Amino acid sequence: MCGIIGYTGDKQSASIILSSLYNLEYRGYDSCGIAVKDLDISVLKDVGKVDEVNTKLNFLSLEGHTGVGHTRWCTHGKVTKENAHPLLSNNHKIAVVHNGIIENYLLLKKRLQKEGFTFYSETDTEVIPNLIEYYARSKSFIDAVQLAVGDLCGQYAILIMSTQYDGLIACRKESPLVLGVGHNEYYVASDIPAFAQYTNNVVYLNDGDILYITNKSYSIYNNNIKQQHPVTTISREIEETGKGDFEHYFIKEVMEQIDAIKRLIFIDQSIISEVAKEIIKAKGTYMVACGTASYACMYGLYLFSKIAHIHVNFCIASEFDNFKHFLTQDSLVIAISQSGETADTLMAIRSAKEKGAKVISITNVEGSTLTRESDYTILQKAGQEICVISTKAYTSQLAILIMIAYEIVGNYKEAVEILKDLIKYLYYLTSESMREYIKLLADKLKDKEHIYLIGRSFQYPTALEAALKIKEVSYIHAEAYAGGELKHGSIAMIEDGSPCIVFVSNETESSIISNAIELKARGAWIIGVGQRNNEVFDYFIKVRELPWLNSICQIIPMQLLAYQLAILRGCDPDKPRNLAKSVTVL
Ligand code: G6P
C-alpha cells in the first residue's frame, strides 16, 4: 500500500527520490518523507501529499548520495508526523522505510523496551531499525540485519540505510520490490514506474531475498545462498505520465479509454487463443479479483455463460481461500488486476498454484508480481493508470473478456469488429455535450446523501461498478442492487426524492422498467441509462444499445458523473481519502 524508494549512486539522492515519490503516490498519500545519508542521517517527513510536504519542508535541501523515501497509506498508527516514514533507530544511525505489516511487532517492541529502547511512533515498522541497532551492538551490521529480518513475521518490503553501511540493504517477503540498475547507481522501489525515467534495467526480487548494494555493485542472497537473478530490460516505452491539458488524471484517463481499446484490437491473437483453449479444457474455471476488477469478473460470468455457454465461477480474491478445496490440477484460475500487485489477488493465485491449478492473469502492469507468477498473462496495454480510481483499466478488462469469449466460440474476428464499432461510439460518450449534460445531472445529485442504482443481467455489475465510482470519489453513499432483489428488502430504503439510477438494455428492458416503476411509486426520482427514453424516467442518459458492450458504454457516463460529483463537492478526484491504488497488504 505504501510506496518505497531507495537510491544510491553518484547523484544527489533527494531529487531522484522526490521524483520517484510522485510516481509512487498512487500507493498511498497520507504522509511522506525522505531520509538522506551524508555523515549523519537527516530526515524530513510530515503528514500530507508529496507536493504539500515538499512545499513545507523542501526535500531538496537534503544532501547526500544515498537516500530512502516513503509515501504512506497507514495500517498501524494514525496519520501523524511521528508515524510517517522513514523511521530511525534510537541511535539515529539506521533509517528504515517499509511497505507491509510486521505481525509480531508488539512482541518485538516489548522485547526491545526491556532492553531500554524507546518508541516514538505507533507503527509496526519502528521495531525494525531498533532490532538492527540492538543486534549491531554485538554483531557485524550485515549479521545484525539478517538476525533482525529473521525475527520478523508478516509481509514486508524494507529498505535499510545506515551510517554503519556504505550503500543500501533491501529485503522482501510478499510485498513487491524491484531493483533498478543504472550506470554506477541503483534504485530499489515498490514498482518500476518509480524509477522508470532513470533506467529500464530491472531485477525482480523474490520472497526471502536480501539485496546488498555497496561499492557500486550489488549481490542478492536468499537463505544465505547467493542468487543470480537476471537483469531484465523493460521493453515498454516510458509513457507520458503528466496530466496534459486535463485538470485531473481521472478525466484524462476516462478520455484515454478510446486509445486503450484501440490498442487491444492489435493484441496478439495467439495469447487470447491460448487462454481460450485453457478455459475450454479446464474442469472448473474460477475468476478472482478485488474492487473494480472484481466487477469485470462478474461481467465475465455473464459473458462466458451467454456467448460461450461456459460456466465460470467468481469469488472476490479475499474470500477465495474458503473455496480452494474445490481446486484440482485441472482447474483454472483467472485473476484480473490492474496493478498485478494486489495482495489478496496474489494470495488467491498462490493457493491455486499450491493445488496445481493453472493461472491466467489479465493485468495492466508488465513485470508485476502477478505476471511473474501466472502461467499466461494478457497485458491490457491500457497505459499507466495513475488516478486511484480505476476507469480505463476496467473497460479494457471488459474488452479483453469479450475477445476471449468470442475466441472460445471461434469468432475472434467478430469481436474485433464490434470493438471497432465501440471505438467510434466512445467518441460520443466522452464528448463535450455528454460531459456538459452529466454536469447538470451531477448538480442535481451533489447534495444527496444516498444514491441507489439497479440493473439486471450485464447491467448488474455495471450498477455495482457505478456505485463504487460514486462512493470512492464523492463520498456519497451509493448502493447497487440487482433489479429483482429490490423488493426483497432494500426497497424499504426508498423515500420521497431518493435518486435511483436505472440501467436498461434491450434484454432487460421490460423487467427493469417494472422495477423503476416500483421505485417511482415510492417517491424515487429516476435517472434512466439506456437506448430508449421512458415516461418513468425523470432524467435520461441516452446510450446506444451495443450487444455485449453495453457494460462498457454505460459505465462511461457514470465515470463522468462520479468525476463531476467529486468536483462539485470539493473532493480530490485523483486521490480520494483513505484509498490507495495498489493494495499490497492483506
Ligand atoms: C484498490 C483500488 C481499486 C482497485 C482495487 C483492485 O482498492 O483503490 O480501484 O479496483 O484496488 O486493484 P487491482 O490493481 O488489483 O485491479
Coordinates of C-alpha atoms and ligand atoms in Angstrom, one line a residue:
M1 CA 0.0 0.0 0.0
C2 CA 2.8 2.3 0.8
G3 CA 5.4 3.2 -1.8
I4 CA 9.1 2.9 -1.0
I5 CA 12.2 4.0 -3.0
G6 CA 15.9 4.0 -2.3
Y7 CA 18.7 5.4 -4.3
T8 CA 22.5 5.1 -4.1
G9 CA 24.9 6.4 -6.7
D10 CA 26.8 9.4 -8.0
K11 CA 23.9 11.9 -8.0
Q12 CA 22.2 13.8 -5.2
S13 CA 19.7 11.4 -3.9
A14 CA 16.9 13.8 -2.7
S15 CA 15.8 15.0 -6.1
I16 CA 15.7 11.4 -7.5
I17 CA 13.7 10.2 -4.5
L18 CA 11.4 13.1 -4.7
S19 CA 10.5 12.5 -8.3
S20 CA 10.1 8.8 -7.6
L21 CA 7.7 9.6 -4.7
Y22 CA 5.4 11.5 -7.1
N23 CA 5.3 8.3 -9.2
L24 CA 4.6 6.2 -6.2
E25 CA 2.0 8.4 -4.6
Y26 CA -0.9 6.3 -6.1
R27 CA 0.0 3.6 -3.5
G28 CA -0.8 5.9 -0.6
Y29 CA -0.6 9.6 0.2
D30 CA -1.5 10.3 3.8
S31 CA 2.1 11.3 4.7
C32 CA 5.5 11.0 3.2
G33 CA 9.2 11.5 4.0
I34 CA 12.8 11.2 2.8
A35 CA 16.0 10.4 4.7
V36 CA 19.4 11.1 3.2
K37 CA 22.7 10.0 4.4
D38 CA 25.7 12.2 4.4
L39 CA 27.9 12.0 7.5
D40 CA 24.7 11.6 9.5
I41 CA 21.2 10.7 8.5
S42 CA 18.8 13.6 8.1
V43 CA 15.1 13.0 7.8
L44 CA 12.3 15.3 6.6
K45 CA 8.7 13.9 6.9
D46 CA 5.2 15.1 7.6
V47 CA 1.5 14.5 7.0
G48 CA 0.2 15.4 3.6
K49 CA 0.6 14.6 -0.1
V50 CA 4.2 14.7 -1.6
D51 CA 3.7 18.2 -3.0
E52 CA 2.3 19.7 0.2
V53 CA 5.1 18.2 2.3
N54 CA 7.8 19.2 -0.1
T55 CA 6.5 22.8 -0.3
K56 CA 6.5 22.9 3.5
L57 CA 9.9 21.2 4.2
N58 CA 11.9 21.4 0.9
F59 CA 13.2 17.9 0.5
L60 CA 15.8 19.2 -1.9
S61 CA 17.7 20.8 1.0
L62 CA 18.8 17.2 2.0
E63 CA 22.3 16.5 0.7
G64 CA 23.8 13.0 0.2
H65 CA 24.2 10.3 -2.4
T66 CA 22.2 7.6 -0.7
G67 CA 18.7 8.0 0.5
V68 CA 15.3 6.4 1.1
G69 CA 11.8 7.7 0.7
H70 CA 8.3 6.7 1.6
T71 CA 4.7 7.6 0.8
R72 CA 2.3 6.2 3.3
W73 CA -1.1 4.5 3.5
C74 CA -1.4 3.9 7.2
T75 CA -2.1 0.5 8.6
H76 CA -0.6 0.7 12.1
G77 CA -0.8 4.1 13.7
K78 CA -2.8 7.2 12.8
V79 CA -1.8 9.7 10.2
T80 CA 0.8 11.7 12.1
K81 CA 4.2 13.1 11.5
E82 CA 5.7 10.7 14.1
N83 CA 4.1 7.7 12.3
A84 CA 5.4 8.8 8.8
H85 CA 8.4 7.0 7.4
P86 CA 11.4 6.9 7.4
L87 CA 11.7 5.7 10.9
L88 CA 15.0 5.9 12.8
S89 CA 16.7 3.6 15.3
N90 CA 17.2 5.1 18.8
N91 CA 20.9 6.0 18.0
H92 CA 19.8 7.7 14.7
K93 CA 22.3 5.6 12.8
I94 CA 19.7 3.5 10.9
A95 CA 16.8 4.6 8.8
V96 CA 14.1 2.3 7.5
V97 CA 11.2 2.6 5.1
H98 CA 8.7 -0.3 4.9
N99 CA 5.7 -1.4 3.0
G100 CA 3.7 -4.2 4.6
I101 CA 2.8 -5.3 8.0
I102 CA 5.0 -6.7 10.8
E103 CA 2.6 -9.0 12.5
N104 CA 4.6 -9.7 15.6
Y105 CA 5.7 -6.1 16.2
L106 CA 4.1 -5.9 19.7
L107 CA 6.2 -8.8 20.9
L108 CA 9.3 -7.4 19.4
K109 CA 8.6 -3.9 20.8
K110 CA 8.2 -5.3 24.3
R111 CA 11.5 -7.2 24.0
L112 CA 13.3 -4.0 22.8
Q113 CA 11.6 -1.9 25.5
K114 CA 13.1 -4.3 28.1
E115 CA 16.5 -3.6 26.6
G116 CA 15.9 0.1 27.1
F117 CA 14.7 1.1 23.7
T118 CA 12.2 4.0 23.4
F119 CA 9.5 4.1 20.7
Y120 CA 8.4 7.4 19.3
S121 CA 5.7 6.2 16.9
E122 CA 2.7 3.8 16.9
T123 CA 4.0 2.0 13.8
D124 CA 4.9 -1.6 13.5
T125 CA 7.9 -0.5 11.4
E126 CA 9.8 1.2 14.2
V127 CA 10.8 -2.2 15.6
I128 CA 13.0 -2.8 12.5
P129 CA 15.7 -0.2 12.9
N130 CA 15.8 -0.7 16.6
L131 CA 16.2 -4.5 16.3
I132 CA 19.1 -3.9 13.9
E133 CA 20.6 -1.4 16.3
Y134 CA 20.2 -4.0 19.1
Y135 CA 21.9 -6.8 17.2
A136 CA 24.6 -4.5 15.8
R137 CA 25.8 -3.9 19.4
S138 CA 27.4 -7.3 19.3
K139 CA 27.5 -8.4 15.6
S140 CA 28.6 -7.0 12.3
F141 CA 26.0 -4.7 10.6
I142 CA 25.1 -7.4 8.0
D143 CA 24.7 -10.1 10.6
A144 CA 22.5 -7.7 12.6
V145 CA 20.3 -7.1 9.6
Q146 CA 20.0 -10.8 8.9
L147 CA 19.1 -11.5 12.6
A148 CA 16.6 -8.7 12.7
V149 CA 14.9 -9.8 9.5
G150 CA 14.8 -13.4 10.8
D151 CA 12.7 -12.1 13.8
L152 CA 10.0 -10.5 11.6
C153 CA 6.7 -12.2 10.9
G154 CA 4.4 -10.7 8.3
Q155 CA 4.8 -9.2 4.9
Y156 CA 7.4 -6.6 4.0
A157 CA 9.4 -4.8 1.5
I158 CA 12.1 -3.0 3.6
L159 CA 14.9 -0.6 2.7
I160 CA 17.6 0.0 5.3
M161 CA 20.1 2.8 5.2
S162 CA 22.8 3.2 7.9
T163 CA 25.8 5.3 8.7
Q164 CA 27.4 1.9 9.5
Y165 CA 26.9 0.6 6.0
D166 CA 28.1 2.1 2.7
G167 CA 25.0 1.6 0.4
L168 CA 21.6 0.2 0.9
I169 CA 20.1 -3.1 2.1
A170 CA 16.7 -4.3 1.0
C171 CA 14.6 -7.3 1.9
R172 CA 11.4 -8.7 0.5
K173 CA 8.7 -11.0 1.7
E174 CA 5.3 -11.0 0.0
S175 CA 5.5 -7.2 -0.8
P176 CA 6.7 -6.1 -4.2
L177 CA 10.3 -4.8 -4.5
V178 CA 12.3 -4.2 -7.7
L179 CA 16.0 -3.2 -8.2
G180 CA 16.7 -0.7 -11.0
V181 CA 20.3 -1.0 -12.3
G182 CA 21.7 2.2 -13.7
H183 CA 25.3 3.3 -14.5
N184 CA 27.1 3.3 -11.2
E185 CA 23.8 3.8 -9.5
Y186 CA 20.9 1.7 -8.1
Y187 CA 17.3 2.2 -7.4
V188 CA 15.2 0.0 -5.2
A189 CA 11.4 0.6 -5.2
S190 CA 8.0 -0.9 -4.8
D191 CA 7.5 -0.8 -8.6
I192 CA 9.2 0.1 -11.8
P193 CA 7.4 3.4 -12.6
A194 CA 9.1 4.8 -9.5
F195 CA 12.4 4.9 -11.4
A196 CA 11.5 4.1 -15.0
Q197 CA 12.6 7.6 -16.1
Y198 CA 16.2 6.8 -15.0
T199 CA 16.7 3.1 -16.0
N200 CA 14.8 0.3 -17.7
N201 CA 17.1 -2.5 -16.5
V202 CA 15.4 -4.2 -13.6
V203 CA 16.0 -7.2 -11.4
Y204 CA 12.9 -8.7 -9.7
L205 CA 13.4 -9.7 -6.1
N206 CA 11.9 -12.9 -4.8
D207 CA 10.4 -13.7 -1.4
G208 CA 13.2 -14.1 1.2
D209 CA 15.8 -12.2 -0.9
I210 CA 18.1 -9.8 0.9
L211 CA 19.8 -7.3 -1.5
Y212 CA 23.0 -5.7 -0.6
I213 CA 24.2 -2.7 -2.6
T214 CA 27.6 -1.5 -1.8
N215 CA 30.8 -0.3 -3.6
K216 CA 28.9 0.3 -6.8
S217 CA 27.8 -3.3 -7.2
Y218 CA 25.1 -5.5 -5.7
S219 CA 24.5 -9.0 -4.6
I220 CA 21.4 -10.9 -3.6
Y221 CA 21.2 -13.7 -1.1
N222 CA 18.3 -16.0 -0.1
N223 CA 18.8 -18.3 2.9
N224 CA 22.5 -17.4 2.7
I225 CA 22.7 -18.7 -0.9
K226 CA 23.8 -16.3 -3.5
Q227 CA 21.2 -15.6 -6.1
Q228 CA 21.8 -14.9 -9.8
H229 CA 18.6 -13.1 -10.9
P230 CA 18.7 -12.0 -14.5
V231 CA 18.6 -8.3 -15.4
T232 CA 15.5 -7.7 -17.5
T233 CA 15.3 -4.8 -19.9
I234 CA 11.8 -3.5 -19.7
S235 CA 10.5 -3.1 -23.3
R236 CA 7.7 -0.8 -22.6
E237 CA 8.1 2.8 -23.5
I238 CA 8.3 5.3 -20.7
E239 CA 4.9 6.8 -21.0
E240 CA 3.9 10.4 -20.7
T241 CA 2.5 10.4 -17.2
G242 CA 1.7 14.0 -17.0
K243 CA -1.9 15.4 -16.9
G244 CA -1.5 17.1 -20.3
D245 CA -4.3 19.6 -20.8
F246 CA -6.5 18.0 -18.2
E247 CA -7.1 19.2 -14.7
H248 CA -7.0 15.7 -13.2
Y249 CA -5.7 12.2 -14.1
F250 CA -9.3 10.9 -13.6
I251 CA -10.7 12.8 -16.5
K252 CA -7.6 12.3 -18.6
E253 CA -7.8 8.5 -18.1
V254 CA -11.6 8.5 -18.9
M255 CA -10.8 10.1 -22.2
E256 CA -7.9 7.6 -22.8
Q257 CA -10.4 4.7 -22.9
I258 CA -10.6 5.1 -26.7
D259 CA -6.9 4.6 -27.2
A260 CA -6.8 1.8 -24.7
I261 CA -9.5 -0.2 -26.6
K262 CA -7.9 0.7 -29.9
R263 CA -4.7 -0.9 -28.7
L264 CA -6.5 -4.1 -27.9
I265 CA -7.6 -4.6 -31.4
F266 CA -4.0 -5.1 -32.3
I267 CA -3.2 -7.5 -29.5
D268 CA -1.5 -10.8 -30.5
Q269 CA -4.4 -13.2 -31.1
S270 CA -2.3 -16.2 -30.2
I271 CA -2.3 -15.3 -26.5
I272 CA -6.1 -14.9 -26.5
S273 CA -6.3 -18.3 -28.3
E274 CA -4.1 -20.0 -25.6
V275 CA -6.3 -18.6 -22.9
A276 CA -9.5 -19.6 -24.7
K277 CA -8.1 -23.2 -25.1
E278 CA -7.3 -23.4 -21.4
I279 CA -10.8 -22.3 -20.5
I280 CA -12.3 -24.9 -22.8
K281 CA -10.0 -27.6 -21.4
A282 CA -10.4 -26.7 -17.7
K283 CA -12.6 -28.7 -15.4
G284 CA -13.7 -25.7 -13.4
T285 CA -12.7 -22.1 -14.0
Y286 CA -12.6 -19.5 -11.2
M287 CA -12.2 -15.8 -11.6
V288 CA -10.7 -13.8 -8.8
A289 CA -10.1 -10.1 -8.3
C290 CA -10.7 -7.2 -5.9
G291 CA -12.6 -3.9 -6.2
T292 CA -13.3 -2.7 -9.7
A293 CA -11.5 -5.7 -11.3
S294 CA -14.0 -7.9 -9.4
Y295 CA -16.8 -6.3 -11.3
A296 CA -15.0 -7.1 -14.5
C297 CA -15.0 -10.7 -13.4
M298 CA -18.8 -10.6 -12.7
Y299 CA -19.3 -9.2 -16.2
G300 CA -17.2 -12.1 -17.4
L301 CA -19.6 -14.6 -15.8
Y302 CA -22.5 -13.3 -17.8
L303 CA -20.4 -13.1 -20.9
F304 CA -18.9 -16.6 -20.8
S305 CA -22.4 -18.0 -20.0
K306 CA -24.2 -16.1 -22.7
I307 CA -21.6 -16.1 -25.5
A308 CA -19.6 -19.2 -24.9
H309 CA -22.1 -21.3 -22.8
I310 CA -19.4 -22.0 -20.3
H311 CA -19.9 -21.9 -16.6
V312 CA -17.3 -19.9 -14.8
N313 CA -17.2 -19.3 -11.0
F314 CA -16.3 -16.0 -9.4
C315 CA -15.0 -15.1 -6.0
I316 CA -13.6 -11.9 -4.6
A317 CA -10.0 -12.7 -4.0
S318 CA -10.0 -12.1 -0.2
E319 CA -12.6 -14.9 0.2
F320 CA -11.1 -17.3 -2.3
D321 CA -9.2 -19.3 0.4
N322 CA -12.6 -20.6 1.6
F323 CA -13.2 -22.3 -1.8
K324 CA -9.7 -23.6 -2.7
H325 CA -10.8 -27.1 -1.6
F326 CA -12.6 -27.4 -5.0
L327 CA -9.4 -26.8 -6.9
T328 CA -7.5 -29.6 -8.7
Q329 CA -4.8 -29.9 -11.2
D330 CA -7.4 -29.5 -13.9
S331 CA -8.8 -26.2 -12.5
L332 CA -8.1 -22.9 -14.0
V333 CA -7.9 -19.6 -12.1
I334 CA -8.2 -16.3 -14.0
A335 CA -7.0 -13.3 -11.9
I336 CA -7.8 -9.8 -13.0
S337 CA -5.8 -6.9 -11.5
Q338 CA -4.9 -3.6 -13.0
S339 CA -1.7 -3.3 -10.9
G340 CA -0.9 -7.0 -10.7
E341 CA 0.2 -6.4 -7.1
T342 CA -3.0 -6.6 -5.1
A343 CA -2.1 -8.8 -2.1
D344 CA -5.5 -10.6 -1.9
T345 CA -5.3 -11.5 -5.6
L346 CA -1.8 -12.7 -5.3
M347 CA -2.8 -14.8 -2.2
A348 CA -5.6 -16.4 -4.2
I349 CA -3.4 -17.4 -7.2
R350 CA -0.8 -18.8 -4.8
S351 CA -3.3 -21.1 -3.2
A352 CA -4.5 -22.1 -6.6
K353 CA -0.9 -22.9 -7.6
E354 CA -0.4 -25.0 -4.5
K355 CA -3.3 -27.1 -5.7
G356 CA -1.6 -27.5 -9.1
A357 CA -4.2 -25.3 -10.9
K358 CA -3.2 -23.2 -13.9
V359 CA -3.3 -19.4 -13.5
I360 CA -4.1 -16.9 -16.2
S361 CA -3.8 -13.2 -15.4
I362 CA -5.2 -10.1 -17.0
T363 CA -3.3 -7.1 -15.9
N364 CA -2.1 -3.7 -17.0
V365 CA 1.4 -3.8 -15.5
E366 CA 4.1 -5.6 -17.3
G367 CA 6.6 -7.2 -14.9
S368 CA 4.2 -7.1 -12.0
T369 CA 4.2 -9.9 -9.4
L370 CA 1.0 -11.3 -10.9
T371 CA 2.6 -11.6 -14.4
R372 CA 5.6 -13.4 -13.0
E373 CA 3.5 -15.9 -11.1
S374 CA 1.0 -16.7 -13.8
D375 CA 1.1 -19.4 -16.5
Y376 CA -0.3 -17.0 -19.1
T377 CA -0.7 -13.2 -19.0
I378 CA -2.8 -11.0 -21.1
L379 CA -1.3 -7.5 -20.9
Q380 CA -4.0 -4.8 -21.1
K381 CA -1.8 -2.1 -22.6
A382 CA -4.2 0.5 -21.3
G383 CA -1.3 2.8 -20.4
Q384 CA -0.3 3.6 -16.9
E385 CA -3.4 4.4 -14.8
I386 CA -2.4 6.9 -12.2
C387 CA -5.7 8.1 -10.8
V388 CA -6.6 5.9 -7.8
I389 CA -10.0 5.4 -9.3
S390 CA -9.9 2.8 -12.0
T391 CA -11.6 3.8 -15.3
K392 CA -9.7 2.8 -18.5
A393 CA -8.3 -0.3 -16.9
Y394 CA -11.8 -1.5 -16.1
T395 CA -13.2 -1.0 -19.6
S396 CA -10.1 -2.6 -21.2
Q397 CA -10.6 -5.6 -18.9
L398 CA -14.2 -5.9 -20.2
A399 CA -13.0 -5.7 -23.8
I400 CA -10.4 -8.4 -23.2
L401 CA -13.1 -10.7 -21.8
I402 CA -15.2 -10.2 -24.9
M403 CA -12.3 -11.2 -27.1
I404 CA -11.7 -14.3 -25.1
A405 CA -15.4 -15.2 -25.1
Y406 CA -15.6 -14.8 -28.8
E407 CA -12.4 -16.7 -29.4
I408 CA -13.9 -19.6 -27.4
V409 CA -16.6 -19.9 -30.0
G410 CA -14.2 -19.4 -32.9
N411 CA -15.4 -15.8 -33.7
Y412 CA -12.4 -13.7 -32.8
K413 CA -12.8 -11.5 -35.9
E414 CA -16.3 -10.6 -34.9
A415 CA -15.0 -9.4 -31.5
V416 CA -12.6 -7.2 -33.3
E417 CA -15.4 -5.8 -35.5
I418 CA -17.7 -5.0 -32.6
L419 CA -14.8 -3.4 -30.7
K420 CA -14.1 -1.2 -33.8
D421 CA -17.8 -0.1 -33.7
L422 CA -17.5 0.6 -30.0
I423 CA -14.5 2.9 -30.5
K424 CA -16.5 5.1 -32.9
Y425 CA -19.2 5.4 -30.3
L426 CA -16.8 6.1 -27.5
Y427 CA -16.1 9.5 -29.1
Y428 CA -19.7 10.4 -28.5
L429 CA -19.8 9.1 -24.9
T430 CA -16.8 11.2 -23.9
S431 CA -17.9 14.2 -26.0
E432 CA -18.2 17.8 -24.7
S433 CA -22.0 17.6 -25.0
M434 CA -22.1 14.4 -22.9
R435 CA -19.9 15.9 -20.3
E436 CA -22.0 19.0 -20.1
Y437 CA -25.2 17.0 -19.7
I438 CA -23.6 14.9 -16.9
K439 CA -22.5 18.1 -15.2
L440 CA -26.2 19.2 -15.0
L441 CA -27.2 15.9 -13.5
A442 CA -24.3 16.0 -11.0
D443 CA -25.6 19.3 -9.9
K444 CA -28.9 17.8 -9.0
L445 CA -27.3 14.9 -7.2
K446 CA -24.5 16.7 -5.4
D447 CA -26.3 17.3 -2.1
K448 CA -27.9 13.9 -1.8
E449 CA -26.9 11.5 0.9
H450 CA -27.8 8.3 -0.9
I451 CA -28.0 7.2 -4.5
Y452 CA -29.4 3.8 -5.5
L453 CA -28.6 2.0 -8.7
I454 CA -30.2 -1.0 -10.3
G455 CA -29.5 -3.3 -13.2
R456 CA -30.2 -6.8 -14.3
S457 CA -28.0 -9.2 -16.2
F458 CA -24.9 -7.5 -17.5
Q459 CA -26.2 -4.3 -16.0
Y460 CA -26.0 -5.6 -12.5
P461 CA -22.1 -5.5 -12.4
T462 CA -22.4 -2.1 -14.2
A463 CA -24.6 -0.8 -11.4
L464 CA -22.1 -2.2 -8.8
E465 CA -19.2 -0.6 -10.5
A466 CA -21.0 2.7 -11.0
A467 CA -21.9 2.8 -7.3
L468 CA -18.3 2.1 -6.4
K469 CA -17.1 5.0 -8.6
I470 CA -19.6 7.4 -6.9
K471 CA -18.7 6.3 -3.4
E472 CA -14.9 6.3 -3.9
V473 CA -14.6 9.7 -5.3
S474 CA -17.6 11.8 -4.0
Y475 CA -18.2 10.1 -0.6
I476 CA -21.9 10.0 -1.4
H477 CA -23.4 6.7 -0.2
A478 CA -24.3 4.7 -3.3
E479 CA -25.7 1.3 -3.3
A480 CA -26.4 -1.1 -6.2
Y481 CA -28.8 -3.9 -6.4
A482 CA -29.9 -6.5 -9.0
G483 CA -33.3 -5.2 -10.1
G484 CA -35.0 -8.4 -9.0
E485 CA -33.6 -8.2 -5.5
L486 CA -35.0 -4.8 -4.6
K487 CA -38.3 -6.0 -3.3
H488 CA -36.6 -8.4 -1.1
G489 CA -35.7 -5.8 1.4
S490 CA -33.8 -2.8 0.0
I491 CA -36.9 -1.1 -1.3
A492 CA -37.6 -0.2 2.3
M493 CA -34.9 2.5 2.0
I494 CA -36.6 4.4 -0.8
E495 CA -38.4 7.6 0.2
D496 CA -39.6 10.8 -1.4
G497 CA -36.8 12.2 -3.6
S498 CA -34.5 9.2 -3.4
P499 CA -32.4 9.3 -6.5
C500 CA -32.2 6.0 -8.4
I501 CA -30.2 5.2 -11.5
V502 CA -31.6 2.5 -13.6
F503 CA -29.5 0.7 -16.3
V504 CA -31.5 -0.6 -19.2
S505 CA -30.7 -2.9 -22.1
N506 CA -32.9 -4.4 -24.7
E507 CA -32.6 -7.7 -23.0
T508 CA -33.7 -6.4 -19.6
E509 CA -36.0 -3.5 -20.6
S510 CA -39.4 -4.8 -19.5
S511 CA -38.3 -6.2 -16.2
I512 CA -36.0 -3.3 -15.1
I513 CA -38.6 -0.7 -16.1
S514 CA -41.1 -2.6 -13.9
N515 CA -38.6 -2.2 -11.1
A516 CA -38.2 1.5 -11.9
I517 CA -42.0 1.9 -11.7
E518 CA -42.0 0.2 -8.3
L519 CA -39.3 2.7 -7.2
K520 CA -41.2 5.7 -8.6
A521 CA -44.4 4.6 -6.8
R522 CA -42.4 5.1 -3.5
G523 CA -41.3 8.6 -4.3
A524 CA -38.0 7.9 -6.1
W525 CA -36.8 10.1 -8.9
I526 CA -35.3 8.1 -11.7
I527 CA -32.4 8.6 -14.0
G528 CA -32.5 6.1 -16.8
V529 CA -29.4 5.0 -18.7
G530 CA -30.1 3.2 -22.0
Q531 CA -31.2 3.3 -25.6
R532 CA -34.8 4.4 -25.2
N533 CA -36.4 7.1 -23.0
N534 CA -39.3 6.1 -20.9
E535 CA -42.0 8.0 -19.1
V536 CA -40.9 6.6 -15.8
F537 CA -37.5 8.5 -16.1
D538 CA -37.2 11.9 -14.7
Y539 CA -33.8 12.2 -16.4
F540 CA -32.4 10.2 -19.2
I541 CA -28.8 9.4 -20.4
K542 CA -29.1 8.1 -23.9
V543 CA -26.6 5.3 -24.5
R544 CA -26.9 3.3 -27.7
E545 CA -27.6 -0.4 -27.4
L546 CA -24.4 -2.3 -28.4
P547 CA -25.0 -6.0 -27.7
W548 CA -22.4 -7.3 -25.2
L549 CA -20.8 -3.9 -25.0
N550 CA -23.5 -2.1 -23.0
S551 CA -21.4 -2.5 -19.9
I552 CA -18.5 -0.5 -21.4
C553 CA -20.8 2.1 -22.9
Q554 CA -23.0 2.6 -19.8
I555 CA -20.2 2.9 -17.3
I556 CA -18.6 5.9 -19.1
P557 CA -21.4 8.4 -18.2
M558 CA -21.2 7.0 -14.7
Q559 CA -17.4 7.7 -14.6
L560 CA -18.1 11.2 -15.7
L561 CA -20.9 11.6 -13.1
A562 CA -18.6 10.4 -10.3
Y563 CA -15.9 12.9 -11.5
Q564 CA -18.4 15.8 -11.6
L565 CA -19.8 14.9 -8.2
A566 CA -16.2 15.0 -6.8
I567 CA -15.5 18.4 -8.3
L568 CA -18.8 19.9 -7.1
R569 CA -18.3 18.5 -3.6
G570 CA -14.7 19.8 -3.5
C571 CA -13.2 16.3 -3.3
D572 CA -9.8 15.4 -4.9
P573 CA -10.8 13.0 -7.8
D574 CA -7.3 11.7 -8.2
K575 CA -6.5 10.9 -4.6
P576 CA -9.7 10.2 -2.6
R577 CA -9.5 9.9 1.1
N578 CA -8.4 6.6 2.7
L579 CA -7.8 4.9 -0.6
A580 CA -4.7 3.6 -2.3
K581 CA -4.5 2.4 -5.9
S582 CA -2.5 -0.7 -5.1
V583 CA -3.5 -2.6 -2.0
T584 CA -0.4 -4.6 -1.2
V585 CA -1.4 -5.7 2.3
L586 CA -3.9 -8.4 3.2
Ligands
G6P1 C1 -7.8 -0.8 -4.8 C2 -8.1 0.4 -5.7 C3 -9.3 0.0 -6.6 C4 -8.9 -1.3 -7.3 C5 -8.6 -2.4 -6.4 C6 -8.0 -3.7 -7.1 O1 -8.8 -1.0 -3.8 O2 -8.4 1.5 -5.0 O3 -9.5 1.0 -7.5 O4 -10.0 -1.7 -8.1 O5 -7.5 -2.0 -5.5 O6 -6.8 -3.3 -7.7 P1 -6.1 -4.1 -8.9 O7 -4.8 -3.4 -9.1 O8 -5.9 -5.5 -8.4 O9 -7.0 -4.1 -10.0

